[in-house]
Amino acid sequence: MKDKQTHLIDTAINLFARDGVSVSTARIASEAGVSNGTLFNYFPTKQQLIDSVYLSIKEDIARNVLPSLGQDMSVKEVMFGIWRGYIQWALANPLHHEVSILLKAAMVLSAATLERADAIFELKVAKLRKGVEQHQLVDLPVDYICELSTAQLSVAVAFLQRFKLDSVDASKHIHCSFDVFWNGIKA
């Protein structure tokens, strides 16, 4: 990604976190120190900017979470790896975490962007699908299980952000919160 494009995305993240998704592209351009025309050279529409912000965040999560996971792992091992990795990433990147949730909850993302974001985590989706098919997991749509994990992860992150636990207690919380999630989806 080009430096100016990255700067525009970072500026949008900061403004979305502070002011919400209704912030104007003119305000984003001004905060980034560029003209509106420059912003539109990189992102011809606000929708493309919003989608690019979301995908940038999802790609960052993937770079930090997925390298330690593999096809040979069980569905539980993959889900726990994502659980622990995501929480660690979210605590280190609170604005990105907040904006990711905001954009999804505001229902402003294009269908194509949601599909691309899901494709980034294909290992997770494939493992969950196989777990449902093999009756290791409850018979629920995989999309539902993914939404459930996102919601429970957000609660786990919020708890850790609020109470600022030491590393030992934070680790216990990560394991315990995963157990609550896992016990809700295992067959």
mmCIF file of C-alpha atoms in Angstrom:
data_model
loop_
_atom_site.group_PDB
_atom_site.id
_atom_site.type_symbol
_atom_site.label_atom_id
_atom_site.label_comp_id
_atom_site.label_asym_id
_atom_site.label_seq_id
_atom_site.Cartn_x
_atom_site.Cartn_y
_atom_site.Cartn_z
ATOM 1 C CA MET A 1 0.000 0.000 0.000
ATOM 2 C CA LYS A 2 1.262 3.464 -0.811
ATOM 3 C CA ASP A 3 2.364 5.699 2.072
ATOM 4 C CA LYS A 4 -0.245 8.400 1.371
ATOM 5 C CA GLN A 5 -2.960 5.775 1.048
ATOM 6 C CA THR A 6 -1.903 4.252 4.373
ATOM 7 C CA HIS A 7 -1.906 7.709 5.957
ATOM 8 C CA LEU A 8 -5.444 8.339 4.691
ATOM 9 C CA ILE A 9 -6.614 5.006 6.099
ATOM 10 C CA ASP A 10 -4.954 5.721 9.463
ATOM 11 C CA THR A 11 -6.546 9.168 9.554
ATOM 12 C CA ALA A 12 -9.960 7.684 8.741
ATOM 13 C CA ILE A 13 -9.532 5.121 11.538
ATOM 14 C CA ASN A 14 -8.766 7.859 14.058
ATOM 15 C CA LEU A 15 -11.717 9.986 12.946
ATOM 16 C CA PHE A 16 -14.145 7.059 12.736
ATOM 17 C CA ALA A 17 -13.166 6.079 16.285
ATOM 18 C CA ARG A 18 -13.617 9.627 17.546
ATOM 19 C CA ASP A 19 -16.558 10.905 15.464
ATOM 20 C CA GLY A 20 -18.225 7.862 13.894
ATOM 21 C CA VAL A 21 -18.637 6.835 10.275
ATOM 22 C CA SER A 22 -20.640 9.923 9.384
ATOM 23 C CA VAL A 23 -17.440 12.006 9.352
ATOM 24 C CA SER A 24 -17.078 13.662 5.952
ATOM 25 C CA THR A 25 -14.390 12.834 3.427
ATOM 26 C CA ALA A 26 -13.489 16.553 3.445
ATOM 27 C CA ARG A 27 -12.747 16.281 7.178
ATOM 28 C CA ILE A 28 -10.652 13.148 6.640
ATOM 29 C CA ALA A 29 -8.689 14.842 3.858
ATOM 30 C CA SER A 30 -8.174 17.976 5.976
ATOM 31 C CA GLU A 31 -6.975 15.963 9.000
ATOM 32 C CA ALA A 32 -4.643 13.998 6.728
ATOM 33 C CA GLY A 33 -3.237 17.235 5.324
ATOM 34 C CA VAL A 34 -4.283 16.526 1.744
ATOM 35 C CA SER A 35 -6.858 17.952 -0.629
ATOM 36 C CA ASN A 36 -10.225 16.335 -1.203
ATOM 37 C CA GLY A 37 -9.060 15.566 -4.731
ATOM 38 C CA THR A 38 -6.058 13.659 -3.415
ATOM 39 C CA LEU A 39 -8.286 11.563 -1.160
ATOM 40 C CA PHE A 40 -10.560 10.789 -4.117
ATOM 41 C CA ASN A 41 -7.553 9.791 -6.247
ATOM 42 C CA TYR A 42 -6.972 6.953 -3.772
ATOM 43 C CA PHE A 43 -10.596 6.307 -2.822
ATOM 44 C CA PRO A 44 -13.057 7.458 -5.524
ATOM 45 C CA THR A 45 -16.009 7.107 -3.125
ATOM 46 C CA LYS A 46 -16.507 7.183 0.629
ATOM 47 C CA GLN A 47 -17.723 3.590 0.353
ATOM 48 C CA GLN A 48 -14.362 2.549 -1.084
ATOM 49 C CA LEU A 49 -12.594 4.339 1.771
ATOM 50 C CA ILE A 50 -14.770 2.625 4.385
ATOM 51 C CA ASP A 51 -14.264 -0.774 2.747
ATOM 52 C CA SER A 52 -10.509 -0.192 2.488
ATOM 53 C CA VAL A 53 -10.304 0.762 6.169
ATOM 54 C CA TYR A 54 -12.113 -2.441 7.168
ATOM 55 C CA LEU A 55 -10.023 -4.683 4.935
ATOM 56 C CA SER A 56 -6.825 -3.021 6.124
ATOM 57 C CA ILE A 57 -7.792 -3.817 9.713
ATOM 58 C CA LYS A 58 -8.759 -7.418 8.875
ATOM 59 C CA GLU A 59 -5.483 -7.942 6.993
ATOM 60 C CA ASP A 60 -3.544 -6.613 9.994
ATOM 61 C CA ILE A 61 -5.382 -9.023 12.290
ATOM 62 C CA ALA A 62 -4.609 -11.889 9.926
ATOM 63 C CA ARG A 63 -0.893 -10.983 9.768
ATOM 64 C CA ASN A 64 -0.767 -11.114 13.547
ATOM 65 C CA VAL A 65 -3.003 -14.118 14.204
ATOM 66 C CA LEU A 66 -2.893 -16.609 11.332
ATOM 67 C CA PRO A 67 0.824 -17.453 10.937
ATOM 68 C CA SER A 68 0.762 -19.690 14.020
ATOM 69 C CA LEU A 69 -2.220 -21.716 12.772
ATOM 70 C CA GLY A 70 -2.273 -24.655 10.398
ATOM 71 C CA GLN A 71 -4.499 -27.107 8.551
ATOM 72 C CA ASP A 72 -3.276 -29.938 10.778
ATOM 73 C CA MET A 73 -4.752 -28.314 13.883
ATOM 74 C CA SER A 74 -8.151 -29.265 15.310
ATOM 75 C CA VAL A 75 -11.071 -26.861 15.097
ATOM 76 C CA LYS A 76 -10.687 -26.160 18.816
ATOM 77 C CA GLU A 77 -6.955 -25.414 18.437
ATOM 78 C CA VAL A 78 -7.597 -23.090 15.483
ATOM 79 C CA MET A 79 -10.407 -21.269 17.278
ATOM 80 C CA PHE A 80 -8.328 -20.863 20.438
ATOM 81 C CA GLY A 81 -5.365 -19.617 18.416
ATOM 82 C CA ILE A 82 -7.588 -17.013 16.792
ATOM 83 C CA TRP A 83 -9.201 -16.184 20.150
ATOM 84 C CA ARG A 84 -5.916 -15.589 21.960
ATOM 85 C CA GLY A 85 -4.280 -13.876 19.002
ATOM 86 C CA TYR A 86 -7.209 -11.568 18.382
ATOM 87 C CA ILE A 87 -7.417 -10.491 22.013
ATOM 88 C CA GLN A 88 -3.693 -9.759 22.076
ATOM 89 C CA TRP A 89 -3.984 -7.815 18.814
ATOM 90 C CA ALA A 90 -7.051 -5.866 20.030
ATOM 91 C CA LEU A 91 -5.347 -4.866 23.275
ATOM 92 C CA ALA A 92 -2.335 -3.618 21.306
ATOM 93 C CA ASN A 93 -4.548 -1.872 18.686
ATOM 94 C CA PRO A 94 -7.600 -0.540 20.541
ATOM 95 C CA LEU A 95 -8.656 2.032 17.916
ATOM 96 C CA HIS A 96 -8.451 -0.508 15.100
ATOM 97 C CA HIS A 97 -10.471 -2.982 17.179
ATOM 98 C CA GLU A 98 -13.080 -0.316 17.938
ATOM 99 C CA VAL A 99 -13.385 0.783 14.303
ATOM 100 C CA SER A 100 -13.636 -2.791 13.040
ATOM 101 C CA ILE A 101 -16.608 -3.376 15.331
ATOM 102 C CA LEU A 102 -18.111 0.019 14.517
ATOM 103 C CA LEU A 103 -18.001 -0.514 10.748
ATOM 104 C CA LYS A 104 -19.538 -3.975 11.001
ATOM 105 C CA ALA A 105 -22.262 -2.866 13.439
ATOM 106 C CA ALA A 106 -23.121 0.227 11.387
ATOM 107 C CA MET A 107 -23.823 -2.063 8.413
ATOM 108 C CA VAL A 108 -21.928 0.260 6.059
ATOM 109 C CA LEU A 109 -19.684 -2.380 4.498
ATOM 110 C CA SER A 110 -20.278 -3.599 0.964
ATOM 111 C CA ALA A 111 -21.162 -7.244 0.400
ATOM 112 C CA ALA A 112 -17.947 -7.689 -1.596
ATOM 113 C CA THR A 113 -15.876 -6.389 1.326
ATOM 114 C CA LEU A 114 -17.580 -8.720 3.785
ATOM 115 C CA GLU A 115 -16.851 -11.627 1.433
ATOM 116 C CA ARG A 116 -13.199 -10.584 1.095
ATOM 117 C CA ALA A 117 -12.893 -10.265 4.878
ATOM 118 C CA ASP A 118 -14.340 -13.769 5.313
ATOM 119 C CA ALA A 119 -11.886 -15.100 2.718
ATOM 120 C CA ILE A 120 -8.983 -13.763 4.772
ATOM 121 C CA PHE A 121 -10.053 -16.128 7.558
ATOM 122 C CA GLU A 122 -10.906 -19.087 5.324
ATOM 123 C CA LEU A 123 -9.045 -21.490 7.644
ATOM 124 C CA LYS A 124 -11.426 -20.563 10.460
ATOM 125 C CA VAL A 125 -14.499 -20.930 8.251
ATOM 126 C CA ALA A 126 -13.310 -24.254 6.823
ATOM 127 C CA LYS A 127 -12.542 -25.683 10.270
ATOM 128 C CA LEU A 128 -15.923 -24.577 11.627
ATOM 129 C CA ARG A 129 -17.733 -25.996 8.594
ATOM 130 C CA LYS A 130 -15.942 -29.330 9.017
ATOM 131 C CA GLY A 131 -16.687 -29.297 12.764
ATOM 132 C CA VAL A 132 -20.405 -28.834 12.090
ATOM 133 C CA GLU A 133 -20.427 -31.504 9.356
ATOM 134 C CA GLN A 134 -18.633 -34.008 11.615
ATOM 135 C CA HIS A 135 -20.991 -33.241 14.526
ATOM 136 C CA GLN A 136 -18.145 -31.891 16.688
ATOM 137 C CA LEU A 137 -20.013 -28.584 16.881
ATOM 138 C CA VAL A 138 -23.666 -27.705 17.328
ATOM 139 C CA ASP A 139 -25.727 -27.712 14.153
ATOM 140 C CA LEU A 140 -25.723 -23.975 13.527
ATOM 141 C CA PRO A 141 -24.827 -22.015 10.397
ATOM 142 C CA VAL A 142 -21.109 -21.229 10.321
ATOM 143 C CA ASP A 143 -21.923 -17.529 9.831
ATOM 144 C CA TYR A 144 -23.848 -17.616 13.104
ATOM 145 C CA ILE A 145 -20.919 -19.219 14.939
ATOM 146 C CA CYS A 146 -18.573 -16.581 13.478
ATOM 147 C CA GLU A 147 -20.860 -13.753 14.624
ATOM 148 C CA LEU A 148 -21.105 -15.360 18.058
ATOM 149 C CA SER A 149 -17.316 -15.555 18.330
ATOM 150 C CA THR A 150 -16.995 -11.908 17.265
ATOM 151 C CA ALA A 151 -19.502 -10.780 19.889
ATOM 152 C CA GLN A 152 -17.935 -12.821 22.689
ATOM 153 C CA LEU A 153 -14.436 -11.721 21.683
ATOM 154 C CA SER A 154 -15.569 -8.112 21.939
ATOM 155 C CA VAL A 155 -16.825 -8.729 25.476
ATOM 156 C CA ALA A 156 -13.565 -10.452 26.434
ATOM 157 C CA VAL A 157 -11.519 -7.557 25.037
ATOM 158 C CA ALA A 158 -13.716 -4.935 26.727
ATOM 159 C CA PHE A 159 -13.323 -6.698 30.070
ATOM 160 C CA LEU A 160 -9.544 -6.777 29.755
ATOM 161 C CA GLN A 161 -9.442 -3.132 28.659
ATOM 162 C CA ARG A 162 -11.610 -2.087 31.580
ATOM 163 C CA PHE A 163 -9.931 -4.027 34.373
ATOM 164 C CA LYS A 164 -6.302 -3.925 33.162
ATOM 165 C CA LEU A 165 -5.417 -7.364 34.540
ATOM 166 C CA ASP A 166 -1.811 -8.440 35.025
ATOM 167 C CA SER A 167 -0.449 -10.967 32.526
ATOM 168 C CA VAL A 168 -1.283 -14.014 34.665
ATOM 169 C CA ASP A 169 -4.891 -12.983 35.252
ATOM 170 C CA ALA A 170 -5.251 -11.813 31.645
ATOM 171 C CA SER A 171 -4.118 -15.240 30.452
ATOM 172 C CA LYS A 172 -6.633 -16.904 32.776
ATOM 173 C CA HIS A 173 -9.361 -14.634 31.408
ATOM 174 C CA ILE A 174 -8.441 -15.464 27.813
ATOM 175 C CA HIS A 175 -8.652 -19.190 28.569
ATOM 176 C CA CYS A 176 -11.832 -18.893 30.627
ATOM 177 C CA SER A 177 -13.621 -16.689 28.089
ATOM 178 C CA PHE A 178 -12.664 -19.114 25.323
ATOM 179 C CA ASP A 179 -14.013 -22.031 27.386
ATOM 180 C CA VAL A 180 -17.352 -20.214 27.729
ATOM 181 C CA PHE A 181 -17.457 -19.714 23.955
ATOM 182 C CA TRP A 182 -16.295 -23.249 23.148
ATOM 183 C CA ASN A 183 -18.771 -24.879 25.546
ATOM 184 C CA GLY A 184 -21.537 -23.005 23.773
ATOM 185 C CA ILE A 185 -20.672 -24.360 20.313
ATOM 186 C CA LYS A 186 -19.346 -27.869 20.920
ATOM 187 C CA ALA A 187 -21.733 -30.746 20.277
#
